[in-house]
Every structure is written in structure tokens, then in C-alpha cells.
CSV table of C-alpha atoms in Angstrom, one decimal:
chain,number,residue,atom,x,y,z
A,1,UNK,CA,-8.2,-1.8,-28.6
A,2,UNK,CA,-9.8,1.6,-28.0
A,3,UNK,CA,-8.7,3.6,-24.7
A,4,UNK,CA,-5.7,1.5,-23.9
A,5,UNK,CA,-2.6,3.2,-23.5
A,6,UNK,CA,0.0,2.8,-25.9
A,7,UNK,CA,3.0,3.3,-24.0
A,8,UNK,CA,4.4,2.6,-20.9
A,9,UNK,CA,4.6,6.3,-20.1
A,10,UNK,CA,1.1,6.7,-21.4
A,11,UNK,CA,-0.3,4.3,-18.9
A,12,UNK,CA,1.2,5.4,-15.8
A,13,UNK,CA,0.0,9.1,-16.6
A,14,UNK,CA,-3.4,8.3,-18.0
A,15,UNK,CA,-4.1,5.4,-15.4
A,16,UNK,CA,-2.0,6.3,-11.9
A,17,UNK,CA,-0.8,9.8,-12.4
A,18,UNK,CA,-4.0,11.6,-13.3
A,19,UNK,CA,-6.5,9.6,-11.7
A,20,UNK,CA,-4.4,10.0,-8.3
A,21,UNK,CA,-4.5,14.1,-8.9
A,22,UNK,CA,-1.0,14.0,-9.5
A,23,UNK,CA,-0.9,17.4,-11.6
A,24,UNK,CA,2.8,18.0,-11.3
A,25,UNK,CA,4.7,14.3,-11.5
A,26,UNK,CA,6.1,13.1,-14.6
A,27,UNK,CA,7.6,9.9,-15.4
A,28,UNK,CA,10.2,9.3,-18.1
A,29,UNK,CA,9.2,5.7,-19.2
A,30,UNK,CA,11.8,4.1,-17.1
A,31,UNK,CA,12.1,0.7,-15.2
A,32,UNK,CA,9.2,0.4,-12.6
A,33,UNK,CA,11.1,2.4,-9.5
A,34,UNK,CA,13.1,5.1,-11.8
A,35,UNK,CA,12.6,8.5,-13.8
A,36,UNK,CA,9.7,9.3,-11.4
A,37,UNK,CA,9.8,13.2,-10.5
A,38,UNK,CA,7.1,14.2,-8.1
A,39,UNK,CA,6.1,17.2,-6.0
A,40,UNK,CA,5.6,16.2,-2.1
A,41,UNK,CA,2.2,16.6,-2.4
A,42,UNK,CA,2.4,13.9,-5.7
A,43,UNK,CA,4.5,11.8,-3.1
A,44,UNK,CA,2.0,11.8,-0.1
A,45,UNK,CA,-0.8,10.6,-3.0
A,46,UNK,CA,1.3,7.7,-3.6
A,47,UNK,CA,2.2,7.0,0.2
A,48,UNK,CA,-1.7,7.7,1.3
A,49,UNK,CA,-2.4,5.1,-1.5
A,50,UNK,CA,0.0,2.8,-0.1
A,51,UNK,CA,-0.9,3.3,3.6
A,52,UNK,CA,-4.5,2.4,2.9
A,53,UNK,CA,-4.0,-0.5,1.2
A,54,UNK,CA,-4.5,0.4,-2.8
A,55,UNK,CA,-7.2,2.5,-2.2
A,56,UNK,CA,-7.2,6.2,-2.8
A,57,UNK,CA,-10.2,8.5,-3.1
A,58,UNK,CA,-12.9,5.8,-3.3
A,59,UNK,CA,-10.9,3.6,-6.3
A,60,UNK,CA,-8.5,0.6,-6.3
A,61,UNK,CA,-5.7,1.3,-7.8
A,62,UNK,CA,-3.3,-1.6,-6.4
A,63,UNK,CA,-4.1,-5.0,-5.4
A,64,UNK,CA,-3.8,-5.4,-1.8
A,65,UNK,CA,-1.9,-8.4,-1.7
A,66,UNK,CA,0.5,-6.6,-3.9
A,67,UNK,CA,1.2,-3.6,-1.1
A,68,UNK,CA,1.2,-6.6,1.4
A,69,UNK,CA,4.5,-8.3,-0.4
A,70,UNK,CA,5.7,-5.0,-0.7
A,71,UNK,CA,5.8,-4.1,2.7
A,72,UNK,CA,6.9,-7.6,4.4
A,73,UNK,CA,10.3,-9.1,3.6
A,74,UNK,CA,10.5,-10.5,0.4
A,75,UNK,CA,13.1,-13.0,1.0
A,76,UNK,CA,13.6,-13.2,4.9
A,77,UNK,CA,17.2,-15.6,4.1
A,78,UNK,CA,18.9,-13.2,2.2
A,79,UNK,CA,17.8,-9.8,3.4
A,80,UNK,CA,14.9,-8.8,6.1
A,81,UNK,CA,15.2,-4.8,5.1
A,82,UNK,CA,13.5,-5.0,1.3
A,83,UNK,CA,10.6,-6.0,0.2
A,84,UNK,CA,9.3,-6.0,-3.3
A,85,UNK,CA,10.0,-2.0,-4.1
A,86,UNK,CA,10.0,-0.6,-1.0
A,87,UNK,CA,12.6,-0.8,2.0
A,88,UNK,CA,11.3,-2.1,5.5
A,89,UNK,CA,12.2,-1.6,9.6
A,90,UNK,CA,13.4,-5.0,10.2
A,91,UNK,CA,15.2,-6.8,13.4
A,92,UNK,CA,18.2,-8.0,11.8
A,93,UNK,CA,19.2,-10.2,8.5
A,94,UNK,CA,19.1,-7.5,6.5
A,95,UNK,CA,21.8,-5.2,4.0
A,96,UNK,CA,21.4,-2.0,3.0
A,97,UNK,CA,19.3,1.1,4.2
A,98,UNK,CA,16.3,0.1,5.4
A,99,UNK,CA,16.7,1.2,9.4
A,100,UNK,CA,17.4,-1.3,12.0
A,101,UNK,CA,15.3,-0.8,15.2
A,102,UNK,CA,16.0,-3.5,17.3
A,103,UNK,CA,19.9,-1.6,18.4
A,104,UNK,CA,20.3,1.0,20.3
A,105,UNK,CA,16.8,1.0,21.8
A,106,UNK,CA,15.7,0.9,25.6
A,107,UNK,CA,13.1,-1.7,24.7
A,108,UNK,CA,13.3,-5.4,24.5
A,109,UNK,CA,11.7,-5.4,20.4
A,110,UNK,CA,13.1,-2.0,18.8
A,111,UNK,CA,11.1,1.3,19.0
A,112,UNK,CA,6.8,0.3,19.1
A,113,UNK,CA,6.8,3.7,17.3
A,114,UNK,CA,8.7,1.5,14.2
A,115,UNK,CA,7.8,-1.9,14.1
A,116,UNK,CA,9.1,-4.0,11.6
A,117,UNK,CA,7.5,-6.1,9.3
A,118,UNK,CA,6.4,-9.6,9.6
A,119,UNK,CA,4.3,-12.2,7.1
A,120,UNK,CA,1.3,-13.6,9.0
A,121,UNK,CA,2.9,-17.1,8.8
A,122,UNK,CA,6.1,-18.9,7.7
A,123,UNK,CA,7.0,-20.2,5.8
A,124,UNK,CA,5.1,-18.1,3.0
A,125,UNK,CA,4.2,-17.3,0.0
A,126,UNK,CA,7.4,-16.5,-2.0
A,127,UNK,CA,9.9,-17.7,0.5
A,128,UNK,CA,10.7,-20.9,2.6
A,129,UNK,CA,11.8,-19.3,5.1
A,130,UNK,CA,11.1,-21.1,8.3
A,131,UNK,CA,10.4,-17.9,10.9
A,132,UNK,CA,11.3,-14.3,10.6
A,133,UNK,CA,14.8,-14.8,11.1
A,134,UNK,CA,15.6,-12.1,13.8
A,135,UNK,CA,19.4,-11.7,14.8
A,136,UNK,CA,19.4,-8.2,16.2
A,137,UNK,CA,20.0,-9.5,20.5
A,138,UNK,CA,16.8,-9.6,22.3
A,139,UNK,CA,14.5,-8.8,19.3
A,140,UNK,CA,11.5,-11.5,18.2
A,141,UNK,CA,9.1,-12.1,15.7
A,142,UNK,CA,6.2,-11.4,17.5
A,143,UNK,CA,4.0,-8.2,17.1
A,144,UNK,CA,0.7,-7.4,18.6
A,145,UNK,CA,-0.3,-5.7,15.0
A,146,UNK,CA,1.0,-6.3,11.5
A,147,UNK,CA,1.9,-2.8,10.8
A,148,UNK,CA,5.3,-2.4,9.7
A,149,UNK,CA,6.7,0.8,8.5
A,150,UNK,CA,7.9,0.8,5.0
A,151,UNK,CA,9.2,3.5,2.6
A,152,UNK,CA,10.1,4.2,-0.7
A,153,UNK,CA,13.5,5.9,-1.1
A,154,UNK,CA,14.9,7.6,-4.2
A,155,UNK,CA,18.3,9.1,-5.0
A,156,UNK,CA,19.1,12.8,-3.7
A,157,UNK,CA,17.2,12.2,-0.3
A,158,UNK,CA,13.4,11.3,-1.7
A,159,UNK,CA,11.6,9.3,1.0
A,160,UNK,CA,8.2,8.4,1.2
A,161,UNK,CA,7.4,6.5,4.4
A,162,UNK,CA,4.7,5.0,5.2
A,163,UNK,CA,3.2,4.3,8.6
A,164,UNK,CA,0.3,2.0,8.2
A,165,UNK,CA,-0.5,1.8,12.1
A,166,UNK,CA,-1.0,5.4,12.3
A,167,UNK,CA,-2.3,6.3,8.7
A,168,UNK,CA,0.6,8.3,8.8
A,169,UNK,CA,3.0,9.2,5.1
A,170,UNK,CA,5.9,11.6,5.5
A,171,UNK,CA,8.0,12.5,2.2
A,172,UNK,CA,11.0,14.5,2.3
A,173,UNK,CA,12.8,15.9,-0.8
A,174,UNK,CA,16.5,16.8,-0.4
A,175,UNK,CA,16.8,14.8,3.0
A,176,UNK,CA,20.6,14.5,3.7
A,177,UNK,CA,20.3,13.2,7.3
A,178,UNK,CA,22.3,10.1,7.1
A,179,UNK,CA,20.1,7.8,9.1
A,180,UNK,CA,17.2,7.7,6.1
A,181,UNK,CA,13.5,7.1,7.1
A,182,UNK,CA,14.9,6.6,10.7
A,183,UNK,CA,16.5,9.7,11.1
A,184,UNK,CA,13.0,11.0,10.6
């Protein structure tokens, strides 16, 4: 099989890395989501990918489905704040460090600057779940736009966050502010 990458580490630097311009990344061979070290520049490649739906610079380089189930809930009974890889803004249901806008703000659904993410319809594919399963008082499922804000977080304060609604990426290196992506 001619031109096929042998390894692992092969194909993510001859088929994502290079073709996305990504001069100064390297990746170790690790599971999918570790031993990734990027520049922020490298990082807003991947998050300008992301934010336009696989596409960067006139190729597809990710399905669009697949960036879809990333960035909605991937089990919405267990855990509204991750979806498959990346952590999401969600309205309650959820563990861990994806941020919770639907407290503390002076709106009825969270911060419109944040909106969480929703599937299109329940149940869905991959779940059962029967609605969106909001908790957080006041919130709801409904959202004028399915543009959730979702983010990829790494150890040592790496963020890349993506903002689909405004074809907006930030990435941070370093970032010890304890509230994560919404501390941004």
C-alpha cells in the first residue's frame, strides 16, 4: 500500500499536522487526546478547523457529523458537560469542568454569549435520552441557534475554545484562572 502511513504518529503528521500548516506541533503516538504539543498558532488551526465544521483552507479534514457529536452531549443521563473529546457549556446534569452558565447569571437561560449545546432532537443518535435534561433553575432546552461553545482542554492550562456562533477560537497556554474556558 504505497503512500499510507505506517504509524500512528506518521499519519497524524503526514495527514492532519502538515496539511493543517502545523510547522511546530508534534505528537508522541499517544491515545487520541494525549502527547499533543502545539504552538497557539498550531492550536487556533485545530479550533478554526473545528469551528467551521472540518473544513480548513479549502479541504475536509473531519466529517461533519463527527465535530457535531463532539460538540453536543454525548450522553445527556450521565453527564451534559462532555461530549465525544471535547468539553461543552451545558445547563446542568453535568460533572467535571466544562462551565455551567445557567448560575449566577441575570438571564433566564445562562449567558447568550455562551450557549450550551443541544442535539437537534431527542432522543438521538447515541443516547435515549428523552429531552436535554436541564436542572440548573430556570434554564431550558430551547435555543434560537445550535451553536454551543465547546473546547478542548489539556493539562497545565491548554484550552482551545471554540465559538461556532461567532467564528470565534481562543487558545491559552499556561491558563491558571480557575474557572477554565469560562473564566475566559
Amino acid at each position: 500500500l504505497q503512500g499510507i502511513p505506517t504509524t500512528d504518529a506518521a499519519f497524524m503528521r503526514e495527514q492532519v499536522l502538515t496539511k493543517l500548516g502545523m510547522t511546530k506541533s508534534s505528537w508522541g503516538g499517544g491515545t487520541i487526546g494525549t502527547g499533543w504539543t502545539g504552538t497557539l498558532s498550531d492550536m487556533g488551526k485545530l479550533g478554526t478547523m473545528l469551528a467551521h465544521d472540518g473544513w480548513y483552507n479549502g479541504e475536509r479534514f473531519m466529517e461533519r457529523r463527527w465535530v457535531y457529536r463532539m460538540s453536543h452531549p454525548a450522553h445527556e443521563d450521565a453527564n451534559t458537560s462532555y461530549g465525544q473529546l471535547a468539553w461543552l457549556n451545558h445547563r446542568g446534569n453535568a460533572a467535571g469542568i466544562g462551565g455551567d452558565i445557567g448560575s449566577g447569571s441575570n438571564t433566564k437561560d445562562g449567558d447568550p454569549c455562551a450557549p450550551a449545546a443541544f442535539w437537534d432532537a431527542y432522543p438521538h443518535e447515541g443516547s435515549e435520552a428523552p429531552d436535554c435534561r436541564a436542572t440548573v433553575a430556570g434554564a431550558s432546552c430551547e435555543q434560537k441557534h445550535d451553536v454551543g461553545i465547546f473546547s478542548a482542554q489539556g493539562l497545565g492550562g491548554q484550552f482551545i475554545v471554540v465559538h461556532p456562533g461567532l467564528d470565534l477560537v481562543i487558545v491559552a497556554h499556561n491558563y491558571s484562572n480557575m474557572n477554565g474556558p469560562m473564566g475566559m
